[in-house]
GROMACS .gro file of C-alpha atoms in nm:
model
  229
    1MET     CA    1  19.707   1.163   2.076
    2ARG     CA    2  19.593   0.826   2.193
    3LYS     CA    3  19.652   0.869   2.532
    4ASN     CA    4  19.378   1.197   2.505
    5ILE     CA    5  19.112   0.958   2.350
    6SER     CA    6  19.170   0.725   2.619
    7LEU     CA    7  19.132   0.948   2.876
    8LEU     CA    8  18.799   1.079   2.727
    9ILE     CA    9  18.644   0.731   2.703
   10LEU     CA   10  18.747   0.650   3.104
   11ILE     CA   11  18.625   0.966   3.147
   12ASN     CA   12  18.285   0.931   3.003
   13ALA     CA   13  18.226   0.590   3.194
   14VAL     CA   14  18.316   0.717   3.506
   15PHE     CA   15  18.080   1.049   3.410
   16MET     CA   16  17.813   0.805   3.378
   17THR     CA   17  17.882   0.581   3.708
   18VAL     CA   18  17.939   0.810   3.997
   19SER     CA   19  17.720   0.967   4.278
   20GLN     CA   20  17.524   1.254   4.214
   21GLY     CA   21  17.556   1.616   4.375
   22ASP     CA   22  17.297   1.927   4.294
   23TYR     CA   23  17.365   2.256   4.126
   24LYS     CA   24  17.347   2.544   4.325
   25SER     CA   25  17.198   2.902   4.253
   26ASN     CA   26  17.517   3.074   4.180
   27GLU     CA   27  17.842   2.913   4.212
   28VAL     CA   28  18.228   3.022   4.088
   29PHE     CA   29  18.379   2.769   3.886
   30CYS     CA   30  18.727   2.670   3.784
   31SER     CA   31  18.807   2.359   3.544
   32ILE     CA   32  19.062   2.166   3.393
   33PHE     CA   33  19.002   2.032   3.077
   34THR     CA   34  19.164   1.764   2.768
   35GLY     CA   35  19.073   1.671   2.426
   36VAL     CA   36  19.135   1.630   2.104
   37THR     CA   37  19.112   1.918   1.821
   38ASN     CA   38  19.140   1.894   1.467
   39SER     CA   39  19.226   2.238   1.257
   40TYR     CA   40  19.172   2.235   0.894
   41GLY     CA   41  19.131   2.532   0.608
   42LYS     CA   42  19.135   2.540   0.233
   43ARG     CA   43  19.352   2.828   0.048
   44LEU     CA   44  19.200   3.017  -0.212
   45GLU     CA   45  19.457   3.120  -0.510
   46LYS     CA   46  19.402   3.436  -0.745
   47SER     CA   47  19.594   3.507  -1.023
   48SER     CA   48  19.704   3.886  -1.108
   49ASN     CA   49  19.389   3.936  -1.312
   50GLU     CA   50  19.185   3.771  -1.007
   51THR     CA   51  19.116   3.481  -1.143
   52THR     CA   52  19.027   3.194  -0.881
   53ILE     CA   53  19.287   2.930  -0.971
   54ASN     CA   54  19.212   2.660  -0.710
   55ASN     CA   55  19.063   2.638  -0.389
   56ASN     CA   56  19.077   2.286  -0.276
   57TYR     CA   57  19.415   2.260  -0.116
   58LYS     CA   58  19.341   2.127   0.240
   59MET     CA   59  19.561   2.255   0.567
   60ASN     CA   60  19.499   1.993   0.799
   61ASN     CA   61  19.619   1.877   1.174
   62THR     CA   62  19.483   1.691   1.468
   63ASN     CA   63  19.694   1.728   1.808
   64SER     CA   64  19.571   1.768   2.189
   65PHE     CA   65  19.393   2.029   2.363
   66ASN     CA   66  19.469   2.080   2.721
   67GLY     CA   67  19.394   2.365   2.917
   68VAL     CA   68  19.225   2.572   3.269
   69ALA     CA   69  18.920   2.756   3.234
   70VAL     CA   70  18.729   2.980   3.536
   71GLY     CA   71  18.373   3.121   3.534
   72TYR     CA   72  18.059   3.214   3.676
   73PHE     CA   73  17.711   3.015   3.674
   74HIS     CA   74  17.418   3.140   3.782
   75ARG     CA   75  17.086   2.920   3.792
   76CYS     CA   76  16.726   3.048   3.767
   77GLN     CA   77  16.448   2.969   3.940
   78ASN     CA   78  16.275   2.825   3.658
   79ASN     CA   79  16.604   2.596   3.579
   80PHE     CA   80  16.739   2.805   3.329
   81SER     CA   81  17.101   2.891   3.371
   82THR     CA   82  17.362   3.075   3.252
   83ALA     CA   83  17.731   3.065   3.274
   84ILE     CA   84  18.056   3.294   3.178
   85GLU     CA   85  18.419   3.152   3.141
   86GLY     CA   86  18.765   3.246   2.982
   87THR     CA   87  18.952   2.988   2.902
   88ILE     CA   88  19.336   2.934   2.817
   89ALA     CA   89  19.453   2.626   2.643
   90TYR     CA   90  19.767   2.470   2.484
   91ASP     CA   91  19.717   2.416   2.103
   92SER     CA   92  19.981   2.327   1.798
   93PHE     CA   93  19.882   2.367   1.475
   94SER     CA   94  20.091   2.335   1.201
   95SER     CA   95  20.060   2.266   0.821
   96THR     CA   96  20.252   2.289   0.488
   97CYS     CA   97  20.115   2.218   0.157
   98SER     CA   98  20.215   2.334  -0.231
   99VAL     CA   99  20.020   2.525  -0.471
  100ASN     CA  100  20.015   2.535  -0.824
  101GLN     CA  101  20.167   2.779  -1.069
  102ILE     CA  102  20.041   3.122  -1.023
  103ASP     CA  103  20.211   3.376  -1.256
  104GLY     CA  104  20.474   3.195  -1.338
  105CYS     CA  105  20.602   3.057  -0.962
  106ASP     CA  106  20.529   2.772  -0.761
  107TYR     CA  107  20.399   2.839  -0.370
  108ASN     CA  108  20.479   2.679  -0.060
  109LEU     CA  109  20.235   2.806   0.207
  110THR     CA  110  20.346   2.681   0.600
  111LEU     CA  111  20.068   2.786   0.858
  112ASN     CA  112  20.144   2.733   1.297
  113SER     CA  113  20.039   2.841   1.562
  114ARG     CA  114  20.311   3.062   1.721
  115SER     CA  115  20.294   3.075   2.118
  116ASN     CA  116  20.082   2.716   2.105
  117ILE     CA  117  19.827   2.916   2.351
  118THR     CA  118  19.465   3.005   2.258
  119LEU     CA  119  19.225   3.245   2.450
  120GLY     CA  120  18.870   3.219   2.486
  121MET     CA  121  18.606   3.370   2.614
  122ARG     CA  122  18.204   3.212   2.586
  123ALA     CA  123  17.893   3.195   2.712
  124LYS     CA  124  17.657   2.910   2.762
  125LEU     CA  125  17.274   2.898   2.780
  126GLY     CA  126  17.116   2.567   2.919
  127PHE     CA  127  16.879   2.392   3.167
  128VAL     CA  128  16.967   2.241   3.485
  129CYS     CA  129  16.742   1.876   3.439
  130CYS     CA  130  16.691   1.645   3.703
  131GLU     CA  131  16.870   1.882   3.969
  132LYS     CA  132  17.174   1.678   3.845
  133TRP     CA  133  17.225   1.745   3.486
  134PHE     CA  134  17.346   2.060   3.302
  135LEU     CA  135  17.257   2.086   2.939
  136TYR     CA  136  17.417   2.386   2.727
  137CYS     CA  137  17.480   2.512   2.425
  138LEU     CA  138  17.768   2.742   2.415
  139LEU     CA  139  17.895   3.097   2.204
  140GLY     CA  140  18.198   3.286   2.221
  141THR     CA  141  18.509   3.405   2.067
  142GLN     CA  142  18.866   3.264   2.083
  143THR     CA  143  19.216   3.437   1.959
  144LEU     CA  144  19.545   3.228   1.802
  145ASN     CA  145  19.876   3.367   1.728
  146VAL     CA  146  19.995   3.217   1.388
  147GLU     CA  147  20.289   3.237   1.186
  148TYR     CA  148  20.230   3.232   0.832
  149LYS     CA  149  20.545   3.198   0.555
  150VAL     CA  150  20.537   3.178   0.193
  151ASN     CA  151  20.846   3.029   0.007
  152THR     CA  152  20.822   3.128  -0.348
  153VAL     CA  153  21.048   2.973  -0.642
  154ALA     CA  154  21.011   3.097  -0.954
  155ILE     CA  155  21.017   2.886  -1.264
  156ALA     CA  156  21.234   3.139  -1.457
  157GLY     CA  157  21.413   3.433  -1.273
  158PRO     CA  158  21.492   3.488  -0.914
  159ASP     CA  159  21.291   3.352  -0.606
  160TYR     CA  160  21.088   3.687  -0.532
  161TYR     CA  161  21.011   3.662  -0.191
  162ASN     CA  162  21.112   3.429   0.126
  163GLY     CA  163  20.983   3.570   0.501
  164ALA     CA  164  20.781   3.462   0.757
  165LYS     CA  165  20.506   3.698   0.919
  166SER     CA  166  20.256   3.657   1.233
  167LYS     CA  167  19.889   3.771   1.283
  168ARG     CA  168  19.651   3.738   1.567
  169LEU     CA  169  19.334   3.550   1.421
  170TYR     CA  170  19.024   3.639   1.592
  171GLY     CA  171  18.711   3.321   1.596
  172PHE     CA  172  18.385   3.266   1.651
  173VAL     CA  173  18.288   2.957   1.866
  174CYS     CA  174  17.994   2.752   1.886
  175GLY     CA  175  17.916   2.403   2.047
  176LEU     CA  176  17.736   2.228   2.299
  177GLY     CA  177  17.804   2.056   2.631
  178VAL     CA  178  17.659   1.857   2.886
  179GLU     CA  179  17.793   1.871   3.292
  180ARG     CA  180  17.690   1.643   3.572
  181ALA     CA  181  17.701   1.719   3.916
  182ILE     CA  182  17.906   1.451   4.135
  183SER     CA  183  17.914   1.587   4.457
  184GLU     CA  184  17.856   1.889   4.609
  185HIS     CA  185  18.122   2.089   4.443
  186TRP     CA  186  18.249   1.852   4.199
  187ARG     CA  187  18.133   1.830   3.807
  188LEU     CA  188  18.274   1.605   3.518
  189GLY     CA  189  18.152   1.739   3.172
  190MET     CA  190  18.188   1.636   2.796
  191GLU     CA  191  18.204   1.929   2.519
  192VAL     CA  192  18.242   1.949   2.164
  193HIS     CA  193  18.297   2.338   1.989
  194HIS     CA  194  18.337   2.456   1.654
  195VAL     CA  195  18.575   2.774   1.580
  196THR     CA  196  18.628   2.949   1.262
  197TYR     CA  197  18.909   3.228   1.237
  198GLN     CA  198  18.893   3.512   1.045
  199LYS     CA  199  19.042   3.525   0.722
  200ILE     CA  200  19.431   3.551   0.646
  201ASP     CA  201  19.487   3.742   0.309
  202ILE     CA  202  19.863   3.696   0.188
  203ASN     CA  203  20.051   3.848  -0.098
  204PRO     CA  204  20.323   3.536  -0.193
  205ASP     CA  205  20.584   3.787  -0.409
  206MET     CA  206  20.651   4.144  -0.353
  207GLN     CA  207  20.668   4.209  -0.758
  208SER     CA  208  20.301   4.077  -0.851
  209TYR     CA  209  19.925   4.122  -0.775
  210SER     CA  210  19.908   3.722  -0.697
  211ARG     CA  211  19.684   3.641  -0.375
  212LEU     CA  212  19.681   3.368  -0.164
  213ASN     CA  213  19.395   3.355   0.124
  214THR     CA  214  19.308   3.088   0.416
  215ARG     CA  215  19.069   3.031   0.629
  216LEU     CA  216  19.182   2.814   0.982
  217LYS     CA  217  18.902   2.665   1.141
  218ALA     CA  218  18.892   2.388   1.447
  219LEU     CA  219  18.663   2.127   1.554
  220THR     CA  220  18.741   2.056   1.919
  221ALA     CA  221  18.625   1.724   2.171
  222LEU     CA  222  18.698   1.780   2.505
  223ALA     CA  223  18.624   1.598   2.872
  224LYS     CA  224  18.645   1.809   3.167
  225LEU     CA  225  18.614   1.828   3.561
  226SER     CA  226  18.539   2.138   3.732
  227TYR     CA  227  18.518   2.248   4.141
  228SER     CA  228  18.215   2.475   4.215
  229PHE     CA  229  18.301   2.732   4.509
   0.00000   0.00000   0.00000
């Protein structure tokens, strides 16, 4: 984690001092990126009578976020510019937290990424400034395969259910970024984006109507190096 933060600072220093290039009208590019991501979420608990018991249990995890991207950049005559890119990244999330009693049971919910791989597709909209800078906002989607497990411990009687299930989550991504052309083909960039995944609904035991649900979110800051063709 500290290595990733130090690398972000180093790249930012280089980012501000290197020589400059220009953005072309049309470019195909590939990128490598590294950064940190904070994955978090809250859980909502409901008893069999659909009364909300608690929604303040937090799931939180910070780890590295590294990957590659391939895309296409188009610059219009008025400097309005667009880009589209696909990404693949390594992202490991794991969190466990306990729950108060629901219908006479205690629950522990464990949520983690199953394959540690996220896939994304996003569009960038922005402007080229001073021929050297590309300032943009981004919108897109991201997917992550997660595994969730609920350990159910009955206060009186046998345990109801122990097991693990997996689910592919799809999320909405939005963010801001800046790139600088440092030569004819090379670009350095910094980016911050946020993703909100779809809600996971869980029936913690097979003999009641209790419900848990959680919605995983992630905030990511990264530095990237791109090569345009």
